[in-house]
Short mmCIF file of C-alpha atoms in Angstrom, two decimals:
data_model
loop_
_atom_site.label_atom_id
_atom_site.label_comp_id
_atom_site.label_asym_id
_atom_site.label_seq_id
_atom_site.Cartn_x
_atom_site.Cartn_y
_atom_site.Cartn_z
CA UNK A 840 72.64 -30.36 -28.43
CA UNK A 841 71.21 -33.77 -27.74
CA UNK A 842 70.24 -36.22 -30.45
CA UNK A 843 68.94 -39.76 -30.81
CA UNK A 844 69.51 -42.25 -33.59
CA UNK A 845 67.39 -45.32 -34.17
CA UNK A 846 69.15 -47.01 -37.06
CA UNK A 847 66.41 -49.52 -37.84
CA UNK A 848 63.35 -48.02 -39.46
CA UNK A 849 61.47 -51.30 -39.71
CA UNK A 850 62.01 -54.69 -38.06
CA UNK A 851 60.07 -57.91 -38.54
CA UNK A 852 60.30 -60.76 -36.06
CA UNK A 853 58.39 -63.97 -35.56
CA UNK A 854 56.10 -64.35 -32.59
CA UNK A 855 58.03 -65.92 -29.73
CA UNK A 856 61.39 -64.75 -31.02
CA UNK A 857 63.62 -62.37 -29.10
CA UNK A 858 63.80 -58.69 -29.95
CA UNK A 859 66.40 -55.97 -29.71
CA UNK A 860 65.77 -52.42 -30.88
CA UNK A 861 68.78 -50.17 -31.14
CA UNK A 862 69.12 -46.65 -29.83
CA UNK A 863 72.19 -44.42 -29.79
CA UNK A 864 72.21 -41.00 -28.22
CA UNK A 865 74.40 -37.95 -28.15
CA UNK A 866 74.52 -35.88 -24.99
CA UNK A 867 77.30 -34.16 -23.09
CA UNK A 868 76.51 -35.49 -19.65
CA UNK A 869 74.62 -38.44 -18.22
CA UNK A 870 71.27 -38.33 -19.93
CA UNK A 871 67.81 -39.32 -18.95
CA UNK A 872 66.70 -42.03 -21.39
CA UNK A 873 63.28 -43.31 -22.28
CA UNK A 874 61.53 -45.81 -24.50
CA UNK A 875 57.98 -45.15 -25.62
CA UNK A 876 55.62 -47.29 -27.66
CA UNK A 877 52.93 -46.03 -30.00
CA UNK A 878 50.18 -48.24 -31.38
CA UNK A 879 48.41 -47.08 -34.55
CA UNK A 880 46.19 -44.08 -33.90
CA UNK A 881 47.24 -43.90 -30.27
CA UNK A 882 49.39 -41.67 -28.12
CA UNK A 883 52.79 -42.58 -26.76
CA UNK A 884 53.02 -44.89 -23.78
CA UNK A 885 56.10 -44.99 -21.58
CA UNK A 886 57.74 -48.42 -21.53
CA UNK A 887 60.69 -47.69 -19.27
CA UNK A 888 63.14 -45.03 -18.21
CA UNK A 889 66.72 -44.65 -17.03
CA UNK A 890 67.74 -41.82 -14.73
CA UNK A 891 70.63 -43.28 -12.74
CA UNK A 892 71.76 -46.38 -10.86
CA UNK A 893 71.41 -49.89 -12.23
CA UNK A 894 72.10 -49.75 -15.94
CA UNK A 895 69.64 -52.55 -16.69
CA UNK A 896 66.12 -51.26 -16.30
CA UNK A 897 62.90 -53.19 -16.38
CA UNK A 898 59.74 -51.84 -17.91
CA UNK A 899 56.19 -52.79 -18.59
CA UNK A 900 55.05 -55.59 -20.88
CA UNK A 901 58.22 -57.60 -20.27
CA UNK A 902 60.59 -55.10 -21.87
CA UNK A 903 64.01 -54.18 -20.55
CA UNK A 904 66.77 -51.85 -21.69
CA UNK A 905 70.43 -51.50 -20.89
CA UNK A 906 72.31 -48.22 -20.65
CA UNK A 907 75.87 -48.53 -21.95
CA UNK A 908 77.73 -45.29 -21.45
CA UNK A 909 80.79 -46.45 -23.38
CA UNK A 910 78.66 -47.11 -26.46
CA UNK A 911 76.20 -44.24 -25.94
CA UNK A 912 73.47 -46.79 -26.35
CA UNK A 913 70.18 -47.67 -24.72
CA UNK A 914 68.89 -50.73 -26.54
CA UNK A 915 65.46 -52.17 -25.86
CA UNK A 916 65.04 -55.92 -25.51
CA UNK A 917 62.34 -58.49 -25.02
CA UNK A 918 63.01 -62.23 -24.75
CA UNK A 919 59.81 -63.38 -26.43
CA UNK A 920 57.71 -61.14 -28.65
CA UNK A 921 53.92 -61.31 -28.69
CA UNK A 922 51.73 -60.34 -31.64
CA UNK A 923 50.37 -57.44 -29.56
CA UNK A 924 53.86 -55.91 -29.47
CA UNK A 925 53.50 -54.80 -33.08
CA UNK A 926 53.77 -51.01 -32.89
CA UNK A 927 56.22 -48.18 -33.34
CA UNK A 928 58.91 -47.70 -30.73
CA UNK A 929 60.60 -44.42 -29.92
CA UNK A 930 63.76 -43.84 -27.96
CA UNK A 931 64.12 -40.42 -26.35
CA UNK A 932 66.77 -38.51 -24.47
CA UNK A 933 66.26 -35.78 -21.92
CA UNK A 934 68.64 -33.46 -20.12
CA UNK A 935 69.65 -34.26 -16.58
CA UNK A 936 70.24 -31.68 -13.87
CA UNK A 937 68.86 -28.27 -14.63
CA UNK A 938 69.04 -28.69 -18.36
CA UNK A 939 66.38 -28.47 -21.00
CA UNK A 940 63.35 -30.46 -19.95
CA UNK A 941 61.95 -31.35 -23.33
CA UNK A 942 62.72 -34.72 -24.83
CA UNK A 943 64.45 -35.33 -28.13
CA UNK A 944 63.00 -38.32 -29.92
CA UNK A 945 64.50 -40.71 -32.40
CA UNK A 946 62.75 -41.31 -35.69
CA UNK A 947 61.18 -44.53 -34.44
CA UNK A 948 61.37 -48.22 -35.29
CA UNK A 949 58.29 -49.93 -36.61
CA UNK A 950 57.98 -53.50 -35.34
CA UNK A 951 56.04 -56.07 -37.29
CA UNK A 952 55.35 -59.47 -35.72
CA UNK A 953 54.81 -62.50 -37.92
CA UNK A 954 52.66 -65.38 -36.68
CA UNK B 26 44.15 -40.36 -12.60
CA UNK B 27 42.57 -39.44 -15.93
CA UNK B 28 45.88 -38.86 -17.63
CA UNK B 29 46.54 -36.03 -20.05
CA UNK B 30 43.34 -34.93 -21.75
CA UNK B 31 43.28 -33.41 -25.21
CA UNK B 32 40.42 -32.03 -27.23
CA UNK B 33 39.24 -32.31 -29.85
CA UNK B 34 40.50 -35.75 -30.89
CA UNK B 35 39.94 -34.95 -34.55
CA UNK B 36 39.66 -31.62 -36.30
CA UNK B 37 38.98 -30.99 -39.96
CA UNK B 38 39.06 -27.41 -41.10
CA UNK B 39 39.53 -25.35 -44.23
CA UNK B 40 42.64 -23.41 -45.04
CA UNK B 41 42.59 -19.97 -43.49
CA UNK B 42 40.45 -20.92 -40.51
CA UNK B 43 41.56 -20.61 -36.91
CA UNK B 44 42.18 -23.83 -35.02
CA UNK B 45 42.44 -24.19 -31.26
CA UNK B 46 43.73 -27.33 -29.61
CA UNK B 47 43.26 -27.86 -25.89
CA UNK B 48 45.14 -29.77 -23.23
CA UNK B 49 44.60 -30.56 -19.58
CA UNK B 50 47.78 -31.92 -17.96
CA UNK B 51 47.95 -34.43 -15.16
CA UNK B 52 47.21 -32.80 -11.82
CA UNK B 53 50.41 -31.93 -9.95
CA UNK B 54 52.61 -31.84 -13.02
CA UNK B 55 54.47 -28.57 -13.52
CA UNK B 56 55.80 -29.00 -17.06
CA UNK B 57 53.69 -29.12 -20.20
CA UNK B 58 54.85 -29.87 -23.72
CA UNK B 59 53.31 -29.57 -27.17
CA UNK B 60 54.65 -31.89 -29.86
CA UNK B 61 53.74 -32.38 -33.51
CA UNK B 62 54.04 -35.68 -35.34
CA UNK B 63 54.21 -36.01 -39.11
CA UNK B 64 55.46 -38.71 -41.42
CA UNK B 65 58.14 -36.44 -42.82
CA UNK B 66 59.51 -34.90 -39.63
CA UNK B 67 58.58 -37.42 -36.95
CA UNK B 68 57.98 -36.13 -33.43
CA UNK B 69 59.10 -32.58 -32.90
CA UNK B 70 58.77 -30.28 -29.92
CA UNK B 71 56.84 -27.10 -30.56
CA UNK B 72 56.91 -25.43 -27.15
CA UNK B 73 57.11 -26.25 -23.50
CA UNK B 74 56.00 -24.54 -20.31
CA UNK B 75 57.33 -24.81 -16.80
CA UNK B 76 55.13 -23.52 -14.00
CA UNK B 77 52.86 -21.99 -16.67
CA UNK B 78 55.70 -19.96 -18.18
CA UNK B 79 56.85 -20.63 -21.77
CA UNK B 80 60.46 -21.73 -21.59
CA UNK B 81 61.35 -22.82 -25.09
CA UNK B 82 59.27 -21.96 -28.13
CA UNK B 83 62.01 -22.41 -30.68
CA UNK B 84 60.08 -25.23 -32.29
CA UNK B 85 57.03 -23.15 -33.10
CA UNK B 86 57.00 -23.07 -36.91
CA UNK B 87 56.04 -19.45 -37.43
CA UNK B 88 53.92 -16.61 -36.15
CA UNK B 89 50.75 -18.39 -37.15
CA UNK B 90 51.27 -20.65 -34.14
CA UNK B 91 50.74 -19.48 -30.58
CA UNK B 92 50.40 -21.27 -27.25
CA UNK B 93 49.16 -20.21 -23.86
CA UNK B 94 48.97 -21.69 -20.41
CA UNK B 95 46.73 -19.44 -18.32
CA UNK B 96 46.83 -21.80 -15.33
CA UNK B 97 48.33 -25.07 -14.19
CA UNK B 98 45.47 -27.16 -15.51
CA UNK B 99 44.93 -25.84 -19.01
CA UNK B 100 46.85 -25.01 -22.16
CA UNK B 101 45.90 -24.11 -25.72
CA UNK B 102 47.73 -24.27 -29.03
CA UNK B 103 46.29 -21.98 -31.66
CA UNK B 104 46.94 -21.86 -35.39
CA UNK B 105 45.72 -18.79 -37.23
CA UNK B 106 45.41 -18.93 -40.17
CA UNK B 107 45.72 -22.66 -40.74
CA UNK B 108 47.38 -24.11 -43.84
CA UNK B 109 47.33 -27.62 -45.36
CA UNK B 110 50.94 -28.17 -44.29
CA UNK B 111 49.80 -27.89 -40.66
CA UNK B 112 48.01 -31.22 -41.01
CA UNK B 113 49.53 -33.51 -38.39
CA UNK B 114 48.88 -35.15 -35.05
CA UNK B 115 49.46 -32.76 -32.18
CA UNK B 116 50.36 -34.24 -28.81
CA UNK B 117 50.34 -32.66 -25.42
CA UNK B 118 52.47 -34.16 -22.66
CA UNK B 119 53.08 -33.31 -19.03
CA UNK B 120 55.65 -34.17 -16.40
CA UNK B 121 56.83 -33.23 -12.95
CA UNK B 122 60.11 -31.42 -13.44
CA UNK B 123 62.40 -33.64 -15.54
CA UNK B 124 60.57 -36.82 -14.81
CA UNK B 125 58.97 -39.00 -17.41
CA UNK B 126 56.51 -37.33 -19.72
CA UNK B 127 52.99 -38.63 -20.07
CA UNK B 128 51.32 -38.11 -23.39
CA UNK B 129 47.75 -37.39 -24.27
CA UNK B 130 45.94 -39.27 -27.05
CA UNK B 131 46.65 -36.53 -29.55
CA UNK B 132 44.58 -34.35 -31.86
CA UNK B 133 44.58 -35.32 -35.51
CA UNK B 134 44.33 -32.09 -37.51
CA UNK B 135 43.43 -32.05 -41.18
CA UNK B 136 43.49 -28.76 -43.04
CA UNK B 137 41.93 -28.89 -46.49
#
């Protein structure tokens, strides 16, 4: 069974500082990996995805993530955080090939941005 | 594209009443997912359909919950009878095969 761990429940950074949100997954083969963002009262918006190929993927809003197979990680990064980035971030894993299509989500990391 | 459409956006009902949540997936997508989000349990999959056929309903809490997808452009999630512990935000999402899932805005359900 696949699983996702986001070890940081809550992170606070200053505006303009760099950001890294951690995500570790468990899956028997090469997974499909996703990061979603959820603003208060809103649905989930896809930030970026990894299916195969280049392990460093670029997403929207200046975010990027790196797939590290040896560490079973898919950490999300942004070089300079903006106040509008305050939201909850979810990492998710999906099955590749003909496996189960539904995503398994981590418990989320709430990002607070200080002025 | 209008994205995934859910209705209603908010629903307040009394315990014991029937609740029906509706979802219109993105045109051309062949997989549809229903998720529930609560503070205690986070985001959890309830059921998903592929080509209108239910594939995995292991996340449906109990027999009070049922879901249908009569055609490629419409799905319903029904709770009958509703209970206060069903209060949550219910999300519908769609995808093409195992591609990225696109989420609707959610339905916030409150059962009093």
